[in-house]
mmCIF file of C-alpha atoms in Angstrom:
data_model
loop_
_atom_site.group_PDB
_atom_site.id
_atom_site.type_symbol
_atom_site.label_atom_id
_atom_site.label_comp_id
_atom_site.label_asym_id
_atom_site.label_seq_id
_atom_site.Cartn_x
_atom_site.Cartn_y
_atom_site.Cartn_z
ATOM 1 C CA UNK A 5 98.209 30.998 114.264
ATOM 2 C CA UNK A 6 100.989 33.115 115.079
ATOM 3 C CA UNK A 7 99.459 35.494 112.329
ATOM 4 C CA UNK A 8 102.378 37.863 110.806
ATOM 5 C CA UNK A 9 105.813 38.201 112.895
ATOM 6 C CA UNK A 10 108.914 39.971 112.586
ATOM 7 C CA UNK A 11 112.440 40.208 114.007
ATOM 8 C CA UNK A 12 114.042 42.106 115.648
ATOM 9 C CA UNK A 13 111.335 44.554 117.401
ATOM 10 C CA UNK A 14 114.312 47.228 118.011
ATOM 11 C CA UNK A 15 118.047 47.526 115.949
ATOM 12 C CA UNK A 16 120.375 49.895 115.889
ATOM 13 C CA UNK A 17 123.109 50.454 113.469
ATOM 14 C CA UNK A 18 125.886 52.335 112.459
ATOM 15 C CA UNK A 19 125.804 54.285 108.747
ATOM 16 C CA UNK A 20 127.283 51.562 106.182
ATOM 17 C CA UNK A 21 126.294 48.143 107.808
ATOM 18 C CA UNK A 22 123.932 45.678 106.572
ATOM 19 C CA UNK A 23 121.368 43.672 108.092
ATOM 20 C CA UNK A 24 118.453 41.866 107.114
ATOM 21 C CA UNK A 25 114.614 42.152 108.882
ATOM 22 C CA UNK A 26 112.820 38.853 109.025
ATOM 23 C CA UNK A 27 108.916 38.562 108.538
ATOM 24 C CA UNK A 28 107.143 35.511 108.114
ATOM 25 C CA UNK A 29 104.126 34.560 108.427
ATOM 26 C CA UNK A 30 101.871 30.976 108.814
ATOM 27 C CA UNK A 31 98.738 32.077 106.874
ATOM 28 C CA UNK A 32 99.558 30.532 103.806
ATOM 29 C CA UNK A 33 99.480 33.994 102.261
ATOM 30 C CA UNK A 34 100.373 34.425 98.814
ATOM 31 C CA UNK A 35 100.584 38.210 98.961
ATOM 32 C CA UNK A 36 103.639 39.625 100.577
ATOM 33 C CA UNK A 37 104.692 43.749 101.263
ATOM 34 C CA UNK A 38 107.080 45.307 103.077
ATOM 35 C CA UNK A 39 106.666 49.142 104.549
ATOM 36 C CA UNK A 40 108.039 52.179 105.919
ATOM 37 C CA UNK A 41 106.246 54.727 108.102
ATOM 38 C CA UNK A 42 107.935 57.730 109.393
ATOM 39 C CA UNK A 43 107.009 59.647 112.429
ATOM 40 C CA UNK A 44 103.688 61.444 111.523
ATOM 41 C CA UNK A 45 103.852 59.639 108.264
ATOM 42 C CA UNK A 46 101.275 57.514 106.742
ATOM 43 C CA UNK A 47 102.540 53.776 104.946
ATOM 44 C CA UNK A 48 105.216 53.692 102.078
ATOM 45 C CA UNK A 49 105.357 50.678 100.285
ATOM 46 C CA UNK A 50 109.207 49.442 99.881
ATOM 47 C CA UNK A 51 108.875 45.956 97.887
ATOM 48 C CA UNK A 52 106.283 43.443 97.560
ATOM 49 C CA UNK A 53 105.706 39.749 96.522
ATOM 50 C CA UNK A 54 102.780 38.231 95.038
ATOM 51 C CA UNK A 55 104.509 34.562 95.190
ATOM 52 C CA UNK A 56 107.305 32.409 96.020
ATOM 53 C CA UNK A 57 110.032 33.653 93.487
ATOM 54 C CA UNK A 58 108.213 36.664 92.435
ATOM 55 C CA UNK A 59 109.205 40.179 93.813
ATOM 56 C CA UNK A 60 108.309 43.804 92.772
ATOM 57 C CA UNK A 61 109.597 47.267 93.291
ATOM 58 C CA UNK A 62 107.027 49.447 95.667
ATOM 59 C CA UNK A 63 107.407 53.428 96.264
ATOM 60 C CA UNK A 64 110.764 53.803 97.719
ATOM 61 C CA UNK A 65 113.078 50.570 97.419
ATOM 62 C CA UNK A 66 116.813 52.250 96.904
ATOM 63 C CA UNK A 67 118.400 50.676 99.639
ATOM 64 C CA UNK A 68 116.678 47.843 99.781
ATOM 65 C CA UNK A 69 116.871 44.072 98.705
ATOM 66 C CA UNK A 70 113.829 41.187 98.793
ATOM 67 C CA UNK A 71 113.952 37.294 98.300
ATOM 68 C CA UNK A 72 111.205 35.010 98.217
ATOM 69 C CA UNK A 73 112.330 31.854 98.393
ATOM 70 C CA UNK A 74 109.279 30.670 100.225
ATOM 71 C CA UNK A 75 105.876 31.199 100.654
ATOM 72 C CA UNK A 76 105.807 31.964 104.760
ATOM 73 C CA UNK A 77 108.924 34.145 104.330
ATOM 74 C CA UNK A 78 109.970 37.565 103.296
ATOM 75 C CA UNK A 79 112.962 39.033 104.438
ATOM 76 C CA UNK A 80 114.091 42.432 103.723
ATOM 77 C CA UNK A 81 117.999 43.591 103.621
ATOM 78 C CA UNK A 82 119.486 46.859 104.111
ATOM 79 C CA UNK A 83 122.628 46.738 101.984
ATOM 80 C CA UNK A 84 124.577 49.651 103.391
ATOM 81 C CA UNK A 85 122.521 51.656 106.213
ATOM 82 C CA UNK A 86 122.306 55.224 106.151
ATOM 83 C CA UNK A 87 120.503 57.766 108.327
ATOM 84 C CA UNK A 88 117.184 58.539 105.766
ATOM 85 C CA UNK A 89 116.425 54.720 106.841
ATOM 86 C CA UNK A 90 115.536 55.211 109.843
ATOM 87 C CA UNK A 91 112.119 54.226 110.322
ATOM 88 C CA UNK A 92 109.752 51.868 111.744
ATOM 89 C CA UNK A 93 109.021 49.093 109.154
ATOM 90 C CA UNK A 94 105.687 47.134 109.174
ATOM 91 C CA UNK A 95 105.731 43.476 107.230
ATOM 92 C CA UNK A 96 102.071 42.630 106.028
ATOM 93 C CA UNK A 97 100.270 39.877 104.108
ATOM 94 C CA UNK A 98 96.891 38.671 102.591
ATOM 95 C CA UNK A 99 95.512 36.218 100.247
ATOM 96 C CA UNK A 100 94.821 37.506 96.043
ATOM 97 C CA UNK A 101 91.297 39.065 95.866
ATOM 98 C CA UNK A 102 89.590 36.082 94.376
ATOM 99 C CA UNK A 103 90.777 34.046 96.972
ATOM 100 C CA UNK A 104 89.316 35.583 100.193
ATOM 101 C CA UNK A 105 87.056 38.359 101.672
ATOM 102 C CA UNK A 106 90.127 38.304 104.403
ATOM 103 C CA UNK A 107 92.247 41.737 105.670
ATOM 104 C CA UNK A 108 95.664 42.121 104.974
ATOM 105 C CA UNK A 109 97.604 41.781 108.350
ATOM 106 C CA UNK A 110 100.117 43.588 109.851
ATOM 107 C CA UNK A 111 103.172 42.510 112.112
ATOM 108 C CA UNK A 112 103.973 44.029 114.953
ATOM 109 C CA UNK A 113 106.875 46.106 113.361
ATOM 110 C CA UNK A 114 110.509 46.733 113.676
ATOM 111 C CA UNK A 115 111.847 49.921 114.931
ATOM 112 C CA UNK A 116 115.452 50.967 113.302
ATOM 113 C CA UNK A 117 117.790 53.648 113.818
ATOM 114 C CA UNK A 118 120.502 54.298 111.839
ATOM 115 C CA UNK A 119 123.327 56.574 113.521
ATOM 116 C CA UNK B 3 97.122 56.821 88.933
ATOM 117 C CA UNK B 4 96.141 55.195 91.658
ATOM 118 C CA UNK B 5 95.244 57.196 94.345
ATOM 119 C CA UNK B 6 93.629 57.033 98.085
ATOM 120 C CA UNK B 7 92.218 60.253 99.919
ATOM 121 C CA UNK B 8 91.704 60.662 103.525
ATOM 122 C CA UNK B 9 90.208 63.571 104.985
ATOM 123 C CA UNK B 10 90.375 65.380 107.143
ATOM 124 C CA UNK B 11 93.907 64.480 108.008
ATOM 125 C CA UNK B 12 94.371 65.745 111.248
ATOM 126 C CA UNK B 13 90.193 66.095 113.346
ATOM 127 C CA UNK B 14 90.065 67.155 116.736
ATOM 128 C CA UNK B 15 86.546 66.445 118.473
ATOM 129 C CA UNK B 16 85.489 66.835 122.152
ATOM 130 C CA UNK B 17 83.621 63.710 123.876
ATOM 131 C CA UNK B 18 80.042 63.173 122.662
ATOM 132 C CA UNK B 19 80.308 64.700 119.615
ATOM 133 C CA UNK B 20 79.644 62.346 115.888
ATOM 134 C CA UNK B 21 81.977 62.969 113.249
ATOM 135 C CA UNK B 22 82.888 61.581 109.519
ATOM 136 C CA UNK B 23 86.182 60.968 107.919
ATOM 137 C CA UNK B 24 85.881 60.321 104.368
ATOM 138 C CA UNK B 25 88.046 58.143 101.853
ATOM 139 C CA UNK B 26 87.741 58.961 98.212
ATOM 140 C CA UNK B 27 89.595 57.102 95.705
ATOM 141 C CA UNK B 28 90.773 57.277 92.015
ATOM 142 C CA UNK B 29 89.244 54.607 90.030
ATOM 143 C CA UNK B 30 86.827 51.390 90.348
ATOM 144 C CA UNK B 31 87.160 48.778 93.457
ATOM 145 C CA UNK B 32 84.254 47.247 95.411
ATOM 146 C CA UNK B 33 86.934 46.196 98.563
ATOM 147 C CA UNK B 34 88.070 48.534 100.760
ATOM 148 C CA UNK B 35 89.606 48.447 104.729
ATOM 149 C CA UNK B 36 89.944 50.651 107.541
ATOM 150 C CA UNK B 37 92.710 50.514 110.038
ATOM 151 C CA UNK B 38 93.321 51.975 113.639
ATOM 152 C CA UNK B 39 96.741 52.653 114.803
ATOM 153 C CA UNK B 40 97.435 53.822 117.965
ATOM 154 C CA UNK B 41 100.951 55.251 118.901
ATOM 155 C CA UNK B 42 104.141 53.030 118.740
ATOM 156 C CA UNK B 43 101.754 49.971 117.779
ATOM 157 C CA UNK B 44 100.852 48.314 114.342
ATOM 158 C CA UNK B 45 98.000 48.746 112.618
ATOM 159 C CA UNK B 46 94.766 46.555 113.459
ATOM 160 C CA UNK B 47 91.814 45.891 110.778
ATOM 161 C CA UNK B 48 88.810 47.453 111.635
ATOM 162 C CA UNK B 49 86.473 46.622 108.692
ATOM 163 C CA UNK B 50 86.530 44.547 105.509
ATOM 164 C CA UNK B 51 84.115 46.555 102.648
ATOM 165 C CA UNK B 52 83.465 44.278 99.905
ATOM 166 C CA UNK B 53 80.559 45.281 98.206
ATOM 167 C CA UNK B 54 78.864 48.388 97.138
ATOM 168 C CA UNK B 55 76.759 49.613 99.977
ATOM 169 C CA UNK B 56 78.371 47.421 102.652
ATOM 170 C CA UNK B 57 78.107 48.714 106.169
ATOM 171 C CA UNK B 58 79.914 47.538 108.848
ATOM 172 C CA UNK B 59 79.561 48.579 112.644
ATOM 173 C CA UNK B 60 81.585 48.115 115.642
ATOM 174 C CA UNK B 61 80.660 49.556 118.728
ATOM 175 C CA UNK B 62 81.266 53.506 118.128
ATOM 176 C CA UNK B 63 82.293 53.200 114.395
ATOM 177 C CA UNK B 64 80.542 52.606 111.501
ATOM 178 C CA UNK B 65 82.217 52.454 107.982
ATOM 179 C CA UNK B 66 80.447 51.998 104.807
ATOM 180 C CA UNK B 67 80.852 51.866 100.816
ATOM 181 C CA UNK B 68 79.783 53.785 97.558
ATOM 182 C CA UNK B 69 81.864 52.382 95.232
ATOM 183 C CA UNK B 70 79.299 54.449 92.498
ATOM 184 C CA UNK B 71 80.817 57.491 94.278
ATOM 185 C CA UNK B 72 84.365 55.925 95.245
ATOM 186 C CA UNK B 73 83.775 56.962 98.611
ATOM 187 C CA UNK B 74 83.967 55.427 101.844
ATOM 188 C CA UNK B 75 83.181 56.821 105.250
ATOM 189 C CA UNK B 76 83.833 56.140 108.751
ATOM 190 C CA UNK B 77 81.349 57.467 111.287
ATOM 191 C CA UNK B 78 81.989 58.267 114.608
ATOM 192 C CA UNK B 79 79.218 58.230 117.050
ATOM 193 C CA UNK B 80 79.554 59.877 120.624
ATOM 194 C CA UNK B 81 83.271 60.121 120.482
ATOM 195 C CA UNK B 82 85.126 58.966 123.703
ATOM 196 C CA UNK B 83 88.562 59.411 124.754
ATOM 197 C CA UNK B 84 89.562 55.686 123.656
ATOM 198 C CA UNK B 85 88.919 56.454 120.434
ATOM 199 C CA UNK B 86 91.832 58.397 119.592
ATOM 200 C CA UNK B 87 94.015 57.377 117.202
ATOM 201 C CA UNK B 88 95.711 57.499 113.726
ATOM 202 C CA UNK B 89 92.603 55.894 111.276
ATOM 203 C CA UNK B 90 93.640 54.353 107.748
ATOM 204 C CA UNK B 91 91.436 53.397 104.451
ATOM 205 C CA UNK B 92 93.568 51.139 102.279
ATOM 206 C CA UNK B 93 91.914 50.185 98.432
ATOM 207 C CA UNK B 94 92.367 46.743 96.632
ATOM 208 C CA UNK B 95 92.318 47.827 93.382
ATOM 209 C CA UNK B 96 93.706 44.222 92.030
ATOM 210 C CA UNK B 97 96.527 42.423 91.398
ATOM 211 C CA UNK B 98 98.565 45.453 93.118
ATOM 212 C CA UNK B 99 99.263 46.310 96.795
ATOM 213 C CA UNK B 100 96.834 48.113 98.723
ATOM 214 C CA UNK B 101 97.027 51.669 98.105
ATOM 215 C CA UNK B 102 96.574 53.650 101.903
ATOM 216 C CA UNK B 103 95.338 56.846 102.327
ATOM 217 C CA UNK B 104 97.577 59.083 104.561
ATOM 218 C CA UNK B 105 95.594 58.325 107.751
ATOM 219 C CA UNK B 106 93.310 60.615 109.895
ATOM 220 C CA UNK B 107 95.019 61.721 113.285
ATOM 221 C CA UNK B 108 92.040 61.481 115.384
ATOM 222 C CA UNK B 109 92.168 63.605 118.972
ATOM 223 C CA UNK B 110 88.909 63.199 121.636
ATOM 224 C CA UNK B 111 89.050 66.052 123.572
ATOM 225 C CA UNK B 112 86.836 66.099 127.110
#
């Protein structure tokens, strides 16, 4: 199992452009989430999917578009980039409660910068 | 609300030396994680609590549950430098997220 992976590892962009971070994962998770951390900062929850077609709102998710057209894949997009979004952002999944006495795992994260 | 809280948030200890960092949270749930994160890396699972009065030890570390209290604890025994590190609890209270505590900043000191 390649567990939970994301692309890029490192992106830069300029204020205004868009771009999408892939995560997938081959754990046949149900249960989907996408976060923020900022340096010194604990975990903010952006958006989060408990099923293929089924997306929420998390903490912070202005900025921010999800799709879950799949169950291995959750992709996040950046509509129009701006500075407060830089951030490293951490992709994560698990099985429902009654399904597993399993963690939730992490990928290995993607670290953005927004000039 | 739904709430998660670590303390202490920031604990500097010197090699040797046992210390606690506590999780409290706001409302019923028998599962609870902890998570180590060292600098510029992800986070890795530590331990899986899913019952009240689990305990779970690796090496050093020892984490258990009161879900009576709504506490959790992870002990540190002998502290070594290897140990330092940014420490997470993170509650399953349902069909929601995981709510995280802010983390614990752990520094070993010689």
């Amino acid at each position: 199992n390649a567990g939970v992976t994301q692309t890029p590892k490192f992106q830069v962009l300029k204020t205004g452009q868009s771009m999408t971070l892939q995560c997938a994962q081959d754990m046949n998770h149900e249960y989907m989430s996408w976060y923020r951390q900022d340096p010194g900062m604990g975990l903010r929850l952006i958006h989060y999917s408990v099923g293929a077609g089924i997306t929420d709102q998390g903490e912070v998710p202005n900025g921010y578009n999800v799709s879950r057209s799949t169950t291995e894949d959750f992709p996040l997009r950046l509509l129009s980039a701006a500075p407060s979004q830089t951030s490293v952002y951490f992709c994560a999944s698990r099985s429902p409660r009654g399904l597993s006495t399993d963690t939730q795992y992490f990928g290995p994260g993607t670290r953005l910068t927004v000039l | 609300e739904l709430k998660v809280e670590q303390n202490p948030l920031f604990l500097s200890m010197q090699e040797g030396k046992n210390y606690t960092i506590y999780c409290n949270y706001s409302t019923t749930s028998d599962r609870l994680y902890w998570y180590r994160q060292d600098p510029g890396k992800s986070l890795e699972s530590l331990f899986v609590l899913l019952s009240n009065g689990a305990v779970k030890q690796e090496g050093r570390l020892m984490a258990s549950l009161d879900t009576k209290a709504r506490l959790s604890t992870l002990h540190i025994t002998a502290a070594v430098h290897d140990l330092s590190a940014t420490y997470f609890c993170a509650v399953d209270f349902g069909d929601t997220p995981l709510v995280f505590g802010k983390g614990t900043r752990l520094s070993v000191i010689a």
